Amino acid sequence: MTAVRVAISGPVREVQRATGGGRVREMPTEGPLVDRFGRVHDDLRLSVTDRCNLRCVYCMPDKGMTFLPRSEILTFEEIARVAGIARELGVLSVRLTGGEPLVRRGICGLVRHVAALGFDDVSLTTNGILLAPVAGELAAAGLRRVNVSCDSLRPERFASIRRRGELDVVLDAMSAAEAAGLAPLKVNVVLLRGINDDEILDFAAFARDTGRVVRFIEYMPLDAGGRWKRDQLVPGREVLERIDAVWPLQAARRAGDAAPADRYRFVDGNGEIGVISAVTEPFCGTCNRLRLTADGAIRNCLFSDAEHPVRDLLRSGGTDQDVAMLLRRAVWGKLPGHGINEPGFLRPRRSMSMIGG
Ligand code: SAM
Ligand code: SF4
């Protein structure tokens, strides 16, 4: 691999400290992936497919989804090559996602390949339907943790939100993942006003009973059907207040932690929850994320249409240095914020499942 080797023995946050978290004047050609605003990018989302075995109401329409042709999807070798170059540029954690990553055949092989690149953390987000049978193999391949999405603890409601699949299968998958050592397990819950917001306390109790970290996610304008309306989201602040009134919470977020979930511990020590208030309380100022779509575009923000296509570079003899510079340019072009709450905000052309959530 010819890409510039970055000394990442010390914390990459040193760059942020060196720039005072402030503006950087010129795009660096060495060192970590830093943007104009001093944000160091050390977290990479790899979308391995835009396909899915479910059709969650907040993500895809029931019918009529079209998917990318196979020839446009990056091969595992191509994905692993980009991941390896990102690692050389100081990326520390990788999450495999999609679409549904477990519908892609041979996914354990990709996990093995990516895990061997030496990241601090390799995780995966899944709807859980296909997880139980492969949990052991994923763990053996080097996967550290999984996030399992589950928006209701009531079987009929689960089925109506996710449109396909069964709650029991997903709950069994969570146990199988934990038995395989994929822990701590996180549970992603997208809250929809009037649909499942009456389960906030049930999910809090679930977190307390199981030790799983339930993360309440605000509904974002990223559904492929274009049906998002602001009044359908449940603000993270409201979630915290409703839980805190029953089981007092205390902030658990570490200083300098760039993870988007604001984490809270139950004061009595019985577990933890998180809220991802991407719409009402954006965390853009500390965003450290970079995404690779299934068809090989680098994106620096879920909500920006700016894409930096890496696939053609990979397929036309581009060197690792060329790919590294493309990653640098992608990070360098990042805007200070996603702008959802500003007048004139336009929904991105590609939806969550196409970008990689
Ligand atoms: N299929 C996998 C799953 O459902 O976990 C991984 C991909 S999915 C796009 C990643 C996460 O995005 C899931 O937790 C899902 O609930 C969430 N998600 C999808 N559409 C969303 C939306 N419009 N707003 C907020 N979260 C969304
Ligand atoms: Fe599929 Fe995940 Fe989107 Fe649901 S949220 S439709 S499981 S990609």
Short mmCIF file of C-alpha atoms and ligand atoms in Angstrom, two decimals:
data_model
loop_
_atom_site.label_atom_id
_atom_site.label_comp_id
_atom_site.label_asym_id
_atom_site.label_seq_id
_atom_site.Cartn_x
_atom_site.Cartn_y
_atom_site.Cartn_z
CA MET A 1 0.00 0.00 0.00
CA THR A 2 1.50 3.32 -1.06
CA ALA A 3 -0.74 5.72 0.83
CA VAL A 4 0.76 8.15 3.27
CA ARG A 5 1.24 6.54 6.64
CA VAL A 6 -0.10 8.63 9.48
CA ALA A 7 1.37 8.46 12.94
CA ILE A 8 -1.72 7.55 14.89
CA SER A 9 -0.02 6.28 17.97
CA GLY A 10 -1.17 9.44 19.75
CA PRO A 11 -4.78 10.56 19.73
CA VAL A 12 -5.79 12.10 16.39
CA ARG A 13 -7.64 14.74 18.39
CA GLU A 14 -4.26 16.41 18.74
CA VAL A 15 -4.94 17.92 15.33
CA GLN A 16 -8.15 19.41 16.59
CA ARG A 17 -6.29 20.76 19.57
CA ALA A 18 -3.54 22.12 17.33
CA THR A 19 -6.10 23.96 15.23
CA GLY A 20 -8.05 24.95 18.31
CA GLY A 21 -10.94 23.14 16.67
CA GLY A 22 -10.91 26.20 14.42
CA ARG A 23 -10.38 26.77 10.72
CA VAL A 24 -7.61 25.08 8.78
CA ARG A 25 -6.43 27.18 5.86
CA GLU A 26 -5.13 24.64 3.38
CA MET A 27 -6.04 21.06 2.65
CA PRO A 28 -3.36 18.95 4.31
CA THR A 29 -1.63 16.40 2.12
CA GLU A 30 -0.46 14.37 5.09
CA GLY A 31 -1.67 13.59 8.57
CA PRO A 32 -5.24 12.69 9.51
CA LEU A 33 -8.34 13.51 7.51
CA VAL A 34 -9.16 17.00 8.67
CA ASP A 35 -11.67 19.46 7.24
CA ARG A 36 -11.66 23.25 7.04
CA PHE A 37 -13.20 23.47 10.49
CA GLY A 38 -10.65 21.30 12.25
CA ARG A 39 -12.88 18.25 12.49
CA VAL A 40 -10.82 15.08 12.31
CA HIS A 41 -12.56 12.25 10.48
CA ASP A 42 -11.78 8.90 12.04
CA ASP A 43 -15.06 7.04 11.58
CA LEU A 44 -16.04 5.36 8.30
CA ARG A 45 -19.43 3.88 7.34
CA LEU A 46 -19.21 1.25 4.64
CA SER A 47 -22.48 0.53 2.87
CA VAL A 48 -22.23 -2.94 1.36
CA THR A 49 -25.60 -2.97 -0.42
CA ASP A 50 -28.64 -0.79 -1.03
CA ARG A 51 -30.92 -3.85 -0.92
CA CYS A 52 -33.01 -4.95 2.02
CA ASN A 53 -35.30 -7.75 3.13
CA LEU A 54 -37.58 -5.30 5.02
CA ARG A 55 -39.45 -2.15 4.01
CA CYS A 56 -39.57 0.01 7.16
CA VAL A 57 -42.12 2.82 6.82
CA TYR A 58 -39.57 5.52 7.63
CA CYS A 59 -37.00 4.20 5.18
CA MET A 60 -38.51 2.66 2.04
CA PRO A 61 -41.89 2.51 0.31
CA ASP A 62 -43.60 -0.88 0.40
CA LYS A 63 -43.41 -1.31 -3.34
CA GLY A 64 -41.49 0.14 -6.23
CA MET A 65 -37.97 0.40 -4.80
CA THR A 66 -35.37 0.02 -7.50
CA PHE A 67 -31.91 -1.16 -6.61
CA LEU A 68 -28.48 -0.69 -8.08
CA PRO A 69 -27.35 -3.15 -10.73
CA ARG A 70 -24.71 -5.56 -9.45
CA SER A 71 -22.03 -4.19 -11.77
CA GLU A 72 -22.28 -0.82 -10.04
CA ILE A 73 -21.80 -2.24 -6.55
CA LEU A 74 -18.28 -2.29 -5.21
CA THR A 75 -16.72 -5.72 -4.84
CA PHE A 76 -15.50 -6.75 -1.39
CA GLU A 77 -11.94 -6.27 -2.61
CA GLU A 78 -12.73 -2.69 -3.62
CA ILE A 79 -14.47 -1.93 -0.33
CA ALA A 80 -11.57 -3.38 1.65
CA ARG A 81 -9.07 -1.41 -0.42
CA VAL A 82 -10.80 1.89 0.39
CA ALA A 83 -11.06 0.85 4.05
CA GLY A 84 -7.34 0.06 4.12
CA ILE A 85 -6.44 3.45 2.67
CA ALA A 86 -8.75 5.16 5.15
CA ARG A 87 -7.00 3.26 7.93
CA GLU A 88 -3.68 4.62 6.71
CA LEU A 89 -5.20 8.10 6.92
CA GLY A 90 -6.06 7.67 10.58
CA VAL A 91 -9.57 6.23 10.48
CA LEU A 92 -10.04 4.21 13.66
CA SER A 93 -13.52 2.76 13.46
CA VAL A 94 -15.57 1.18 10.73
CA ARG A 95 -19.25 0.26 10.63
CA LEU A 96 -20.77 -1.97 7.97
CA THR A 97 -24.27 -0.99 6.98
CA GLY A 98 -26.64 -0.67 4.06
CA GLY A 99 -29.50 -1.38 3.05
CA GLU A 100 -29.30 -4.54 5.04
CA PRO A 101 -25.68 -5.68 5.19
CA LEU A 102 -26.55 -9.30 5.99
CA VAL A 103 -28.40 -9.82 2.70
CA ARG A 104 -25.10 -9.55 0.89
CA ARG A 105 -23.63 -13.01 0.41
CA GLY A 106 -20.17 -13.59 1.85
CA ILE A 107 -20.37 -10.68 4.31
CA CYS A 108 -18.32 -12.60 6.91
CA GLY A 109 -15.44 -12.66 4.43
CA LEU A 110 -15.57 -8.88 4.13
CA VAL A 111 -15.64 -8.53 7.91
CA ARG A 112 -12.54 -10.73 8.15
CA HIS A 113 -10.77 -8.64 5.54
CA VAL A 114 -11.69 -5.30 7.16
CA ALA A 115 -10.98 -6.50 10.70
CA ALA A 116 -7.48 -7.53 9.62
CA LEU A 117 -6.72 -3.91 8.69
CA GLY A 118 -6.23 -3.04 12.36
CA PHE A 119 -9.14 -0.74 13.18
CA ASP A 120 -9.88 -0.15 16.85
CA ASP A 121 -13.51 -1.00 16.25
CA VAL A 122 -15.40 -2.91 13.56
CA SER A 123 -19.17 -2.97 13.97
CA LEU A 124 -22.31 -3.57 11.95
CA THR A 125 -25.86 -2.22 11.88
CA THR A 126 -28.55 -4.74 11.00
CA ASN A 127 -32.29 -5.27 11.14
CA GLY A 128 -31.48 -8.57 12.84
CA ILE A 129 -33.59 -10.82 10.62
CA LEU A 130 -30.62 -12.79 9.29
CA LEU A 131 -28.30 -12.25 12.26
CA ALA A 132 -28.76 -15.24 14.59
CA PRO A 133 -27.32 -17.93 12.26
CA VAL A 134 -24.21 -15.89 11.42
CA ALA A 135 -23.54 -14.13 14.74
CA GLY A 136 -20.81 -16.62 15.73
CA GLU A 137 -19.16 -16.48 12.33
CA LEU A 138 -19.20 -12.67 12.34
CA ALA A 139 -17.60 -12.57 15.78
CA ALA A 140 -14.97 -15.10 14.71
CA ALA A 141 -14.26 -12.94 11.65
CA GLY A 142 -13.38 -10.02 13.92
CA LEU A 143 -16.63 -8.10 14.28
CA ARG A 144 -16.72 -6.40 17.69
CA ARG A 145 -20.27 -5.13 18.09
CA VAL A 146 -23.68 -4.94 16.44
CA ASN A 147 -26.49 -2.41 16.47
CA VAL A 148 -29.83 -4.11 15.95
CA SER A 149 -32.76 -2.00 14.79
CA CYS A 150 -36.07 -2.68 16.49
CA ASP A 151 -38.81 -0.07 16.61
CA SER A 152 -41.44 -1.81 18.70
CA LEU A 153 -41.63 -4.46 21.40
CA ARG A 154 -45.17 -5.34 20.32
CA PRO A 155 -45.29 -8.00 17.59
CA GLU A 156 -48.14 -6.54 15.55
CA ARG A 157 -46.80 -3.03 15.68
CA PHE A 158 -43.30 -4.25 14.84
CA ALA A 159 -44.76 -5.90 11.75
CA SER A 160 -46.65 -2.79 10.72
CA ILE A 161 -43.61 -0.52 11.04
CA ARG A 162 -41.12 -2.85 9.43
CA ARG A 163 -43.70 -4.32 7.04
CA ARG A 164 -41.85 -7.66 6.88
CA GLY A 165 -40.12 -9.86 9.44
CA GLU A 166 -41.04 -10.84 12.99
CA LEU A 167 -40.18 -9.35 16.37
CA ASP A 168 -39.30 -12.73 17.91
CA VAL A 169 -36.69 -13.38 15.26
CA VAL A 170 -35.04 -10.05 16.04
CA LEU A 171 -35.14 -10.56 19.82
CA ASP A 172 -33.62 -14.03 19.39
CA ALA A 173 -30.94 -12.48 17.18
CA MET A 174 -30.02 -10.03 19.94
CA SER A 175 -29.48 -12.94 22.35
CA ALA A 176 -27.51 -14.88 19.75
CA ALA A 177 -25.29 -11.86 19.11
CA GLU A 178 -24.58 -11.45 22.82
CA ALA A 179 -23.89 -15.17 23.21
CA ALA A 180 -21.36 -14.83 20.39
CA GLY A 181 -19.63 -12.00 22.28
CA LEU A 182 -20.94 -9.12 20.14
CA ALA A 183 -21.43 -6.81 23.07
CA PRO A 184 -22.40 -4.33 24.31
CA LEU A 185 -25.39 -4.61 22.04
CA LYS A 186 -27.12 -1.44 20.94
CA VAL A 187 -30.75 -1.29 19.87
CA ASN A 188 -31.77 1.41 17.39
CA VAL A 189 -35.33 2.71 17.77
CA VAL A 190 -36.71 5.25 15.29
CA LEU A 191 -39.57 7.03 17.05
CA LEU A 192 -42.60 8.14 15.05
CA ARG A 193 -45.17 10.44 16.62
CA GLY A 194 -48.46 8.65 17.22
CA ILE A 195 -47.03 5.33 16.02
CA ASN A 196 -44.56 4.07 18.64
CA ASP A 197 -43.83 7.02 20.96
CA ASP A 198 -46.02 5.37 23.60
CA GLU A 199 -43.24 2.75 23.93
CA ILE A 200 -40.52 5.08 25.17
CA LEU A 201 -40.83 3.83 28.75
CA ASP A 202 -41.17 0.22 27.59
CA PHE A 203 -37.88 0.57 25.74
CA ALA A 204 -36.28 2.25 28.76
CA ALA A 205 -37.41 -0.70 30.90
CA PHE A 206 -36.04 -3.04 28.22
CA ALA A 207 -32.67 -1.28 28.45
CA ARG A 208 -32.71 -1.61 32.23
CA ASP A 209 -33.70 -5.29 32.15
CA THR A 210 -31.33 -6.45 29.43
CA GLY A 211 -28.29 -4.18 29.74
CA ARG A 212 -28.70 -3.34 26.04
CA VAL A 213 -28.14 0.29 25.11
CA VAL A 214 -31.35 1.55 23.53
CA ARG A 215 -30.76 4.51 21.20
CA PHE A 216 -33.77 6.63 20.31
CA ILE A 217 -33.33 8.11 16.84
CA GLU A 218 -35.19 11.13 15.49
CA TYR A 219 -36.94 10.48 12.19
CA MET A 220 -34.86 12.20 9.50
CA PRO A 221 -35.88 13.47 6.06
CA LEU A 222 -34.14 10.55 4.42
CA ASP A 223 -36.96 8.13 3.57
CA ALA A 224 -37.00 6.98 -0.03
CA GLY A 225 -40.73 7.66 -0.30
CA GLY A 226 -40.32 11.37 0.53
CA ARG A 227 -43.04 11.25 3.21
CA TRP A 228 -41.07 12.79 6.11
CA LYS A 229 -42.79 15.57 8.00
CA ARG A 230 -41.24 17.39 10.92
CA ASP A 231 -44.24 16.84 13.19
CA GLN A 232 -43.73 13.07 12.91
CA LEU A 233 -40.40 13.11 14.70
CA VAL A 234 -40.12 12.81 18.45
CA PRO A 235 -37.42 15.17 19.79
CA GLY A 236 -34.66 13.52 21.78
CA ARG A 237 -35.16 16.10 24.53
CA GLU A 238 -38.74 14.89 25.03
CA VAL A 239 -37.57 11.28 25.21
CA LEU A 240 -35.07 12.17 27.94
CA GLU A 241 -37.64 14.10 29.94
CA ARG A 242 -40.18 11.31 29.81
CA ILE A 243 -37.66 8.69 30.93
CA ASP A 244 -35.99 10.91 33.53
CA ALA A 245 -39.36 11.53 35.21
CA VAL A 246 -39.59 7.80 35.98
CA TRP A 247 -35.98 6.66 36.16
CA PRO A 248 -33.61 9.61 36.72
CA LEU A 249 -30.81 9.90 34.17
CA GLN A 250 -27.35 11.40 34.19
CA ALA A 251 -25.27 12.34 31.16
CA ALA A 252 -22.67 9.71 30.34
CA ARG A 253 -21.05 11.38 27.39
CA ARG A 254 -17.31 11.73 27.66
CA ALA A 255 -15.68 15.07 26.85
CA GLY A 256 -14.52 15.10 23.24
CA ASP A 257 -16.68 12.12 22.38
CA ALA A 258 -17.77 12.54 18.77
CA ALA A 259 -20.35 9.75 18.79
CA PRO A 260 -23.73 11.13 17.78
CA ALA A 261 -25.78 9.47 20.50
CA ASP A 262 -25.94 11.56 23.59
CA ARG A 263 -25.53 8.87 26.19
CA TYR A 264 -27.28 8.80 29.54
CA ARG A 265 -26.93 6.40 32.45
CA PHE A 266 -29.71 5.56 34.81
CA VAL A 267 -28.74 7.14 38.12
CA ASP A 268 -29.45 3.85 39.94
CA GLY A 269 -26.83 2.13 37.81
CA ASN A 270 -29.24 -0.05 35.86
CA GLY A 271 -28.06 0.57 32.33
CA GLU A 272 -27.83 3.24 29.71
CA ILE A 273 -29.75 4.84 26.85
CA GLY A 274 -28.89 7.19 24.01
CA VAL A 275 -30.68 9.79 21.93
CA ILE A 276 -29.73 10.73 18.40
CA SER A 277 -31.25 14.17 17.97
CA ALA A 278 -29.91 14.72 14.46
CA VAL A 279 -32.73 17.09 13.51
CA THR A 280 -33.54 19.05 16.66
CA GLU A 281 -30.05 19.22 18.19
CA PRO A 282 -27.57 18.64 15.37
CA PHE A 283 -24.12 17.45 16.37
CA CYS A 284 -22.41 18.64 13.16
CA GLY A 285 -19.77 20.59 15.11
CA THR A 286 -18.19 17.35 16.29
CA CYS A 287 -19.04 15.14 13.30
CA ASN A 288 -16.18 12.77 12.52
CA ARG A 289 -17.92 10.65 9.86
CA LEU A 290 -17.23 9.70 6.32
CA ARG A 291 -19.33 7.34 4.23
CA LEU A 292 -18.71 5.02 1.31
CA THR A 293 -21.90 4.19 -0.59
CA ALA A 294 -22.48 0.73 -2.01
CA ASP A 295 -21.79 2.05 -5.51
CA GLY A 296 -18.53 3.64 -4.50
CA ALA A 297 -19.16 7.30 -3.73
CA ILE A 298 -17.57 9.01 -0.75
CA ARG A 299 -20.00 11.26 1.10
CA ASN A 300 -19.07 13.59 3.91
CA CYS A 301 -22.62 14.09 5.23
CA LEU A 302 -25.91 12.20 5.16
CA PHE A 303 -27.68 15.37 4.11
CA SER A 304 -25.35 16.70 1.45
CA ASP A 305 -25.68 15.64 -2.16
CA ALA A 306 -21.97 16.17 -2.74
CA GLU A 307 -20.44 12.85 -3.71
CA HIS A 308 -16.88 11.95 -4.60
CA PRO A 309 -16.92 8.91 -6.86
CA VAL A 310 -14.12 6.51 -6.03
CA ARG A 311 -15.32 3.49 -8.03
CA ASP A 312 -14.02 4.66 -11.41
CA LEU A 313 -10.70 5.48 -9.81
CA LEU A 314 -10.49 2.00 -8.35
CA ARG A 315 -11.41 0.41 -11.67
CA SER A 316 -9.12 2.48 -13.87
CA GLY A 317 -5.77 1.90 -12.21
CA GLY A 318 -5.90 4.71 -9.63
CA THR A 319 -3.14 4.43 -7.06
CA ASP A 320 -3.67 4.34 -3.31
CA GLN A 321 -2.32 7.88 -3.25
CA ASP A 322 -5.02 8.94 -5.74
CA VAL A 323 -7.70 7.37 -3.53
CA ALA A 324 -6.18 8.98 -0.44
CA MET A 325 -6.35 12.40 -2.10
CA LEU A 326 -9.98 11.79 -3.07
CA LEU A 327 -10.76 11.01 0.57
CA ARG A 328 -8.97 14.17 1.63
CA ARG A 329 -10.90 16.28 -0.88
CA ALA A 330 -14.18 14.73 0.26
CA VAL A 331 -13.45 15.65 3.87
CA TRP A 332 -12.11 19.07 2.93
CA GLY A 333 -15.36 19.91 1.13
CA LYS A 334 -17.55 19.25 4.15
CA LEU A 335 -19.88 22.05 5.16
CA PRO A 336 -20.05 23.24 8.78
CA GLY A 337 -23.57 21.83 9.24
CA HIS A 338 -26.33 19.86 7.54
CA GLY A 339 -28.70 22.81 7.33
CA ILE A 340 -31.92 20.85 7.96
CA ASN A 341 -33.28 23.65 10.08
CA GLU A 342 -32.43 26.43 7.66
CA PRO A 343 -34.81 27.87 5.09
CA GLY A 344 -34.12 26.47 1.67
CA PHE A 345 -32.98 23.07 2.94
CA LEU A 346 -33.51 20.48 0.22
CA ARG A 347 -33.87 16.79 0.97
CA PRO A 348 -30.88 14.90 -0.36
CA ARG A 349 -31.53 13.07 -3.63
CA ARG A 350 -30.45 9.71 -2.19
CA SER A 351 -32.24 8.17 0.78
CA MET A 352 -30.83 6.58 3.95
CA SER A 353 -30.73 3.03 2.56
CA MET A 354 -28.94 4.22 -0.59
CA ILE A 355 -26.35 6.23 1.31
CA GLY A 356 -25.77 3.82 4.18
CA GLY A 357 -27.24 4.77 7.54
N1 SAM B 1 -30.87 -2.28 7.56
C1 SAM B 1 -30.11 -2.02 8.70
C2 SAM B 1 -31.00 -1.58 9.85
O1 SAM B 1 -32.16 -1.32 9.64
O2 SAM B 1 -30.47 -1.50 10.95
C3 SAM B 1 -28.99 -1.03 8.48
C4 SAM B 1 -29.28 0.14 7.58
S1 SAM B 1 -30.46 1.29 8.24
C5 SAM B 1 -30.52 2.46 6.94
C6 SAM B 1 -29.51 2.07 9.54
C7 SAM B 1 -30.32 2.77 10.58
O3 SAM B 1 -30.98 3.87 9.98
C8 SAM B 1 -31.39 1.92 11.22
O4 SAM B 1 -31.28 1.98 12.61
C9 SAM B 1 -32.67 2.54 10.77
O5 SAM B 1 -33.68 2.39 11.73
C10 SAM B 1 -32.27 3.98 10.56
N2 SAM B 1 -33.10 4.74 9.64
C11 SAM B 1 -33.55 4.40 8.43
N3 SAM B 1 -34.28 5.39 7.88
C12 SAM B 1 -34.29 6.39 8.78
C13 SAM B 1 -34.88 7.71 8.81
N4 SAM B 1 -35.60 8.18 7.80
N5 SAM B 1 -34.68 8.46 9.90
C14 SAM B 1 -33.94 8.01 10.96
N6 SAM B 1 -33.36 6.80 10.98
C15 SAM B 1 -33.54 5.99 9.91
FE1 SF4 B 2 -34.12 -2.02 5.45
FE2 SF4 B 2 -32.83 -0.95 7.49
FE3 SF4 B 2 -34.20 0.60 5.76
FE4 SF4 B 2 -35.53 -0.96 7.39
S1 SF4 B 2 -34.17 0.74 8.00
S2 SF4 B 2 -35.91 -0.76 5.19
S3 SF4 B 2 -34.21 -2.69 7.58
S4 SF4 B 2 -32.41 -0.60 5.31
#
